[in-house]
Amino acid sequence: MSSTGSSSTGTFVPDGPSWNLNDPTKIFGRDKELQLLSELMERQQESSRSPTKQNNTTEAEAATTERPRHTTAVLHGNAGSGKSTLVRSLQRNDSAVSNDWILCTGKFEQHRSHEPFSALIEAVNELVGVWIHHNSMAQVCQMSNLRGLLEEDCEFLQALFPRMYQAIVSHSVCLSTLGANHHRQSISLAHRHRSSFTLKQDLTTVDRLHSSFKRLLNFLSDTPAAANHPVVLFLDDVHWADAASFKVIETLASCDQMNPSLFLIISYRDEEVTEPDHPLNQHMEAIQNAIAKHETRGDEVTVMPKLVDIPVTDLTVESVNSLLSSLVQKEEDETLPLAQVAHKKTHGNPFFVAQFFLMLRQQQFLRYSYGSYGWEWGNVEQLASMAHVTDNVADLISHTIQTQLPPNARVALQVASCLGKHIPCNVLCRWFANYYSEETDGTICSMTMRQIHIEGLKKILDSAVQLGILIQADMVYMWAHDKLQSVTYDLIPPEKRPQFHIEMGRLLWAMSKEEEEAEEWMIFMAAEQMNRYSAYQDKEGSEPLGAEVAELCLEAAQLSLSKSALYPAYDMLMASMKHLQIKEYWKDHYDLSLRLYSTVAELSIQLGKKEDAMSACKQVLENATSHLDKFRVQMVELKSISSGQDRNYKAAYDRSVEILKDYGIKTPTRFISGQMTMECRKLRRLFPGYKLDGVLEMSPMQDGAIERNIMKLLLQLAMYGLQSQTVNRNNVWYAATRVITLTAEKGVCEESAMGIGMLAGAVRMEGHYKEANEYAEVALKLIERFPQNVGSVHASVIGMIAGGVYSSTKPVNESLELWLESHHVALRTGVTEKAGGSIQAYAFTYLAVGLPLSPLKADLVEYEKEARQFGLPPTLMAMFSIFRQFIVNLQQRGLDDPTIMTGEIMDQEKLLQRFSGNGLRMTKRDLNTFRLVLANIYGDLDTMETLVGDLEQFIDGDHFVVRSGLRLLAIGLSAFRLNRVNGKRKLRQLAKRIKKKIQGQLKLGNVNMLPFFQMFEAEESPSKERYDNAIRSCARLGLIHFEAYMCEQAAVWFLEEQNDPDWAEFYMEQAFALYGDWGATGKSQQLKEKYPRLLRSASLRERANAALKGRTRYSSSHTDILAEFDWDRLSTSTISKSTGSSASSLVGKDVELAPTESSSDSGSNDDSLRGSGTMMGSRIMAMFGSPLS
C-alpha cells in the first residue's frame, strides 16, 4: 500500500469516493528512510558528474577529492513493511530526485527460484526499453556502440535477454558482423527440444557472465541520456534469488568499476533470512569483505563501492493515524481511536493496515455518507472485541476471499496461486478446459468453467481487482502482493494440492512443446510444479515420477546452463536423476539416461563436486554401448585426474593411452633418432602443393565425430605428456602428427589447428626455429577459419604459439600481445582456466621484459578479481598473490628481509600449507623462483645458496620458455656469484651447465638468450668490456631490470675488486636510476643506504623516455625498442664462433659501450674519466645514450 509504504492493493470502489492505495505520491511514516535514500542518490549523482582526477588535476588535489561511490542500498523488513513502495515513492513529484533518475525494477519469486536471473532480466529489459526511448532522442546516437557490445557479448545477450535483443534489432541496429554464429544461437526453443545437448556447446555464458553483466549495465548507464537520467536498479525479495543471481548481485555490489550513474537497491524479508547459513547472509558477508579490501587498497580503485543498510520497520500509531486521516479526510484527533485499534490488530504492518481498512469498508463498518458528505464509522470499542476481526490478518484476508468473491473467481485464483506473480490467462483457460471438474468445487457449473475463454476469464478476475487482491496493468493481471497469493494457495485443500501441481506441470510442459517460440518460463514453471508434486509424494513414499518428468527437469537444467546458472541447473539435474530412478531406466530410456548422466558429470566436475562427477561417469561407462557415447564422461575423467591441488599428469596420460586403445590407436613407447624429421616431411606430401600451408585450402571435416574424438584425446595425451616429467616428450610430436594425418584424411577442424600448433612447439624444442615459425603461422591462420564458439580451442592455439614458439623464435616482448589476445578470447569462449593461465603467462612475460612494475600491479588486482569469480584452481590463484607480493617486495622500503614473500598480500608459509602433492611442488617451484630473483637483486647470498639447491631439480622439464628462462637466469647468476665468494666447485659446475644450456638455445636462434649469455660471461669472468656488453644488450632489448642489475654488479666489482670509486660511482648511479625507472623503489632505497658516497647526488626520477612515459599497461607501441637491432646477425655461425671468454663479437664494434678515450681494459685508471660527479655525469650520454634507443 503506497500510502503506508506497501504495494499491496489496487483501487476499491464499492460506495463513495475511491481509495487509490497504490498511489506513490502519498506515503506515511517513511520520512527518515526516504530522506536517507534521496541523500545517497543525490550524493552519488553528484560524484558521477565530478570525476576524481582529470588530466590536469594534481596528485595533491586528487587526494583531497572524494572518490566516486558506487552505492548499494539494502532495504530489509518484514513482509508487507513497504520496501518496494518506499523505492517507488522516490518518483513522486515533490521528491528531489523524481525527475532525474530512471527506476527499473525486478522481483524474485518464491516459486521461480530455479528460473535463473528472473528479476535481473525483468529489470534489464525495462532499462533497455527506457534506453532505446532516450537514445532515439539523443543528439549522439549510441546504437553503433551498442552494436559493439553485441559483438562482444552476442551469445550472452541472446541467451539471457532475447526480448531485449529483438527490440534492439527492430530499431535497425546493423548486426551483419555477428555472423552465422548468432543465427545459430537464434534457433527456436522448439528446435532446442529436439537437438542433442552437450555442456560445452550450450554453456553460452558459463564463466564470463559477471563481466558481461557489468559491461551491459555500465553501458546502459553511461550514455548521454543516462548522464542526465541516472539509473536506479531495484531488485526486490533477493532472499528468493537463485544462486546464479546471488553471484551477479555480489559482483555488482562489490565491484569497484561500476558506473557511479548506477544506483543499486536490493531488498529482503527479515523473517525469511533467520538462519546464519542462508545464502543471502553468505553473499552479504562476501560483499562486505570485498568492500573492506577496497577501503584498505584505496589507491588502486577508481570507484569505491559502498553498502548502506536501511531497516524498514512497522508503522507507529501516529503514522497509521495519519494514513487514516488522509483516507477519510478527518482531523487526526477524531480518527485516533480507530487508528489505535487498527494498529493493535495489525502491529503497524503497512500491508495488514491496508487490508484491515479495506475489510472495514467491505463490512460497512467504515462507510461514506452522502447525507453528511463525509466518512462515518461504528463503535470503535465494539470493533476491538468483534470475533471476526481477528488479530491474524491472514485469516482476515482468507475470510474476505471466501465471502466477498464469487465462486468461479475463487477457483480461478486458487489455480493461479500455484503459478507466479503474473497470471497467464491462456494457461488458466487451458487448465479449466483440460482438467477442471465438479469435484474441484461442487458449487460451480463445470461446463461454465470448462468452456471459459480469455475474455470471460478476465471478467472473473476483475472482481478480484475490485477487492484489491489483484492489480491490472497494461492488460496484465498480477497479484497485488505475494502474501495474498500465499493466503489464496492455503485455501486449496491440502489433499488436492498435489493434483493441482502435476496437472499444471503437464499442461505447461505440453504448451511449451506446442509453441514455435515458447516462453522459457513455461519450462521452468512446469519443472517446478512437478517437483512440488514430488515433494508431496515423498512424504507418502510414492514411486518416482518417471522418464517424462526427468526429461522435463533435464530441459530446465539445459536452459539454466544456457544462462550460466550452474547451481540452479545442478538442482534440476539432481531432481531429474531422482525422477528417473525406475526399473531398467538405462534399458528403456537409454538416450535420456546418457544425456542426463553425461551432463551431470560435466557440470559436477565444473562445480568441484568430484564424487558426484565420478559417480555419474561410472553410470555411463558401465551402461553406454559405444565409444562415442562414452566420450563426454571420459573427458571428465581426465579432467578429474589432472585438476585440483594434486595434478597427476602421469596418471592422466596413462588413462588417455588406455582410452585411445579402445579406438584402435596404440601409442609408441620407443622412437628412433630423426624420426620426427621424417614424419614432418611425410606430412607435407599429404596436402595440396606438398606444403603444410596447403591445409588452409582444405574443406571442413564432415561427419567425423569419432575422428574428432580421437584428435581431442591425442591432444590431451600430448598436453599431459608435456606437463609430466616422466613421459617421453617425443609423444608430443607423435600425437600432433597423428592429428594432422587425420586432418588430411577427413578435413580440417579446430583440432587440426591445435595439432599444427603443437607440432610447431615440438619442432621448436628440437631446434628447428624456421620450421616452427612456419607451422605456427599456419596454425594461427587456420584457427581463424572457425567461429569463436563457447568451448572452442582458439585461446589454446594462440597461447600455445605465444608460449611454445614465439617466445623463443622472436623477441619475447612480441608475445605479450598474443597472451592478452589469448586471455580475451578465452573469456569470450568460456574457457576460464585458460584465461587465467594466459594472464599469468602475460605477467611472467611482462616481468621478464622489465616493463614498469606499478601498472602490472594494478592490473593484477583486476585479473585476480576476475579469476576469483570464475573459481579457478587454487594453484593458479596462488600465482596472483606471488606476482603481487614480488612487486611489493621490490617497491616497499625498509623490509627486514625482502626475499621473504610474506607481507600485505600473502604469507608464503600459509600459502604452501594449502597444497599437497604435485600442486605443492609446482607452487613451491614458482614461489622460490621469484624469491631467488629477489635474492639476486638484494644480494642475499645465504638465501641464494638455499634456493639454488631447491631449484636445481627444475633446470629441465619446464616447457614455458619465459618462466624456465627466468629461473635459469636466476640460478646461473646465483651460482656464478656464490662461486666467486666461496669457491665451491659444485656451484661453478652448475653455473657452467646452465650457461651451456643458454648458449645452446642462442646457437639455435633464440634471440632472447643473448643478454642472459652475456650476463653469465660478465659474472663468470668479470671485466669492464664484458659488463659493458651485457649492459648494452639488455638495454637494446629494453630489459631495464637486468640492465640495472648488471650496472650494480659492475659498480660493486669496480669498488671492491678494482678499487676504482669513479667508475663505481658511474655504474651505481645508472643502477639507481634504472631501478627507479623500473619501479623498484625499495631496491633503489637499499642502494642509497648501502652506498651513500657513490649516490650523493642521485635521486629517483622519471627518465624522458617516450616508450614508457605515461603508459598504464602494455601495448606494442610502448616497446618499439628493437627496431635498430639487426637480429639476422645472430646466426648460428656467429654464435658458434664466440669464445668462452668473450661475447663481444655478438654485439659488434658499432655498439661498443666504452667511450673512445676509454678503450682500455677493465683495470684502467684513465685520469680523464675521474673528477666530480658532474664530470662523470657528462659521460653518461656519450657512453649509454638512451638505454632504449
JSON list of N, CA, C and O in Angstrom, two decimals, residues 19 89 103 194 253 371 538 701-702 920 1028 1039 1081 1157 1185:
[
{"chain": "A", "resi": 19, "resn": "TRP", "atom": "N", "xyz": [-10.53, 4.88, -3.08]},
{"chain": "A", "resi": 19, "resn": "TRP", "atom": "CA", "xyz": [-9.25, 4.93, -2.38]},
{"chain": "A", "resi": 19, "resn": "TRP", "atom": "C", "xyz": [-8.18, 4.37, -3.32]},
{"chain": "A", "resi": 19, "resn": "TRP", "atom": "O", "xyz": [-8.17, 3.18, -3.62]},
{"chain": "A", "resi": 89, "resn": "SER", "atom": "N", "xyz": [8.26, 5.45, -4.32]},
{"chain": "A", "resi": 89, "resn": "SER", "atom": "CA", "xyz": [7.88, 6.80, -3.90]},
{"chain": "A", "resi": 89, "resn": "SER", "atom": "C", "xyz": [8.95, 7.82, -4.23]},
{"chain": "A", "resi": 89, "resn": "SER", "atom": "O", "xyz": [8.71, 9.03, -4.17]},
{"chain": "A", "resi": 103, "resn": "LEU", "atom": "N", "xyz": [13.96, 4.52, -12.84]},
{"chain": "A", "resi": 103, "resn": "LEU", "atom": "CA", "xyz": [13.75, 3.39, -11.93]},
{"chain": "A", "resi": 103, "resn": "LEU", "atom": "C", "xyz": [13.39, 2.15, -12.73]},
{"chain": "A", "resi": 103, "resn": "LEU", "atom": "O", "xyz": [12.42, 2.14, -13.48]},
{"chain": "A", "resi": 194, "resn": "ARG", "atom": "N", "xyz": [14.56, -30.67, -29.58]},
{"chain": "A", "resi": 194, "resn": "ARG", "atom": "CA", "xyz": [14.90, -31.82, -30.41]},
{"chain": "A", "resi": 194, "resn": "ARG", "atom": "C", "xyz": [16.40, -32.03, -30.55]},
{"chain": "A", "resi": 194, "resn": "ARG", "atom": "O", "xyz": [16.85, -33.09, -30.95]},
{"chain": "A", "resi": 253, "resn": "ALA", "atom": "N", "xyz": [27.52, -5.35, -6.51]},
{"chain": "A", "resi": 253, "resn": "ALA", "atom": "CA", "xyz": [27.59, -4.54, -5.29]},
{"chain": "A", "resi": 253, "resn": "ALA", "atom": "C", "xyz": [29.01, -4.30, -4.82]},
{"chain": "A", "resi": 253, "resn": "ALA", "atom": "O", "xyz": [29.30, -3.27, -4.20]},
{"chain": "A", "resi": 371, "resn": "GLY", "atom": "N", "xyz": [-25.32, 11.90, 2.99]},
{"chain": "A", "resi": 371, "resn": "GLY", "atom": "CA", "xyz": [-26.09, 12.93, 3.70]},
{"chain": "A", "resi": 371, "resn": "GLY", "atom": "C", "xyz": [-25.17, 14.00, 4.28]},
{"chain": "A", "resi": 371, "resn": "GLY", "atom": "O", "xyz": [-25.45, 15.20, 4.15]},
{"chain": "A", "resi": 538, "resn": "ASP", "atom": "N", "xyz": [6.78, -37.62, -1.78]},
{"chain": "A", "resi": 538, "resn": "ASP", "atom": "CA", "xyz": [7.87, -38.17, -0.96]},
{"chain": "A", "resi": 538, "resn": "ASP", "atom": "C", "xyz": [7.41, -38.46, 0.45]},
{"chain": "A", "resi": 538, "resn": "ASP", "atom": "O", "xyz": [7.88, -39.40, 1.10]},
{"chain": "A", "resi": 701, "resn": "MET", "atom": "N", "xyz": [35.87, -30.65, -41.98]},
{"chain": "A", "resi": 701, "resn": "MET", "atom": "CA", "xyz": [35.54, -32.04, -41.73]},
{"chain": "A", "resi": 701, "resn": "MET", "atom": "C", "xyz": [34.02, -32.21, -41.66]},
{"chain": "A", "resi": 701, "resn": "MET", "atom": "O", "xyz": [33.32, -31.42, -41.04]},
{"chain": "A", "resi": 702, "resn": "GLN", "atom": "N", "xyz": [33.53, -33.26, -42.30]},
{"chain": "A", "resi": 702, "resn": "GLN", "atom": "CA", "xyz": [32.11, -33.57, -42.30]},
{"chain": "A", "resi": 702, "resn": "GLN", "atom": "C", "xyz": [31.89, -34.95, -41.68]},
{"chain": "A", "resi": 702, "resn": "GLN", "atom": "O", "xyz": [32.56, -35.92, -42.03]},
{"chain": "A", "resi": 920, "resn": "LEU", "atom": "N", "xyz": [51.70, -28.71, -4.60]},
{"chain": "A", "resi": 920, "resn": "LEU", "atom": "CA", "xyz": [52.68, -28.10, -3.70]},
{"chain": "A", "resi": 920, "resn": "LEU", "atom": "C", "xyz": [54.03, -27.96, -4.41]},
{"chain": "A", "resi": 920, "resn": "LEU", "atom": "O", "xyz": [54.70, -26.93, -4.30]},
{"chain": "A", "resi": 1028, "resn": "ASP", "atom": "N", "xyz": [80.07, -4.12, -19.94]},
{"chain": "A", "resi": 1028, "resn": "ASP", "atom": "CA", "xyz": [79.52, -3.18, -20.92]},
{"chain": "A", "resi": 1028, "resn": "ASP", "atom": "C", "xyz": [78.69, -3.89, -21.98]},
{"chain": "A", "resi": 1028, "resn": "ASP", "atom": "O", "xyz": [77.62, -3.44, -22.38]},
{"chain": "A", "resi": 1039, "resn": "LEU", "atom": "N", "xyz": [65.45, -4.52, -21.44]},
{"chain": "A", "resi": 1039, "resn": "LEU", "atom": "CA", "xyz": [65.41, -5.24, -20.18]},
{"chain": "A", "resi": 1039, "resn": "LEU", "atom": "C", "xyz": [65.98, -4.35, -19.09]},
{"chain": "A", "resi": 1039, "resn": "LEU", "atom": "O", "xyz": [67.08, -4.55, -18.59]},
{"chain": "A", "resi": 1081, "resn": "THR", "atom": "N", "xyz": [61.41, 0.84, -6.14]},
{"chain": "A", "resi": 1081, "resn": "THR", "atom": "CA", "xyz": [61.84, 1.91, -5.24]},
{"chain": "A", "resi": 1081, "resn": "THR", "atom": "C", "xyz": [62.46, 1.37, -3.97]},
{"chain": "A", "resi": 1081, "resn": "THR", "atom": "O", "xyz": [63.32, 2.01, -3.36]},
{"chain": "A", "resi": 1157, "resn": "GLU", "atom": "N", "xyz": [87.88, 7.29, -25.73]},
{"chain": "A", "resi": 1157, "resn": "GLU", "atom": "CA", "xyz": [89.09, 7.57, -24.97]},
{"chain": "A", "resi": 1157, "resn": "GLU", "atom": "C", "xyz": [89.27, 6.58, -23.83]},
{"chain": "A", "resi": 1157, "resn": "GLU", "atom": "O", "xyz": [90.20, 6.69, -23.05]},
{"chain": "A", "resi": 1185, "resn": "GLY", "atom": "N", "xyz": [73.96, 6.69, -24.22]},
{"chain": "A", "resi": 1185, "resn": "GLY", "atom": "CA", "xyz": [72.86, 7.26, -24.98]},
{"chain": "A", "resi": 1185, "resn": "GLY", "atom": "C", "xyz": [71.59, 6.98, -24.21]},
{"chain": "A", "resi": 1185, "resn": "GLY", "atom": "O", "xyz": [71.59, 6.81, -23.01]}
]
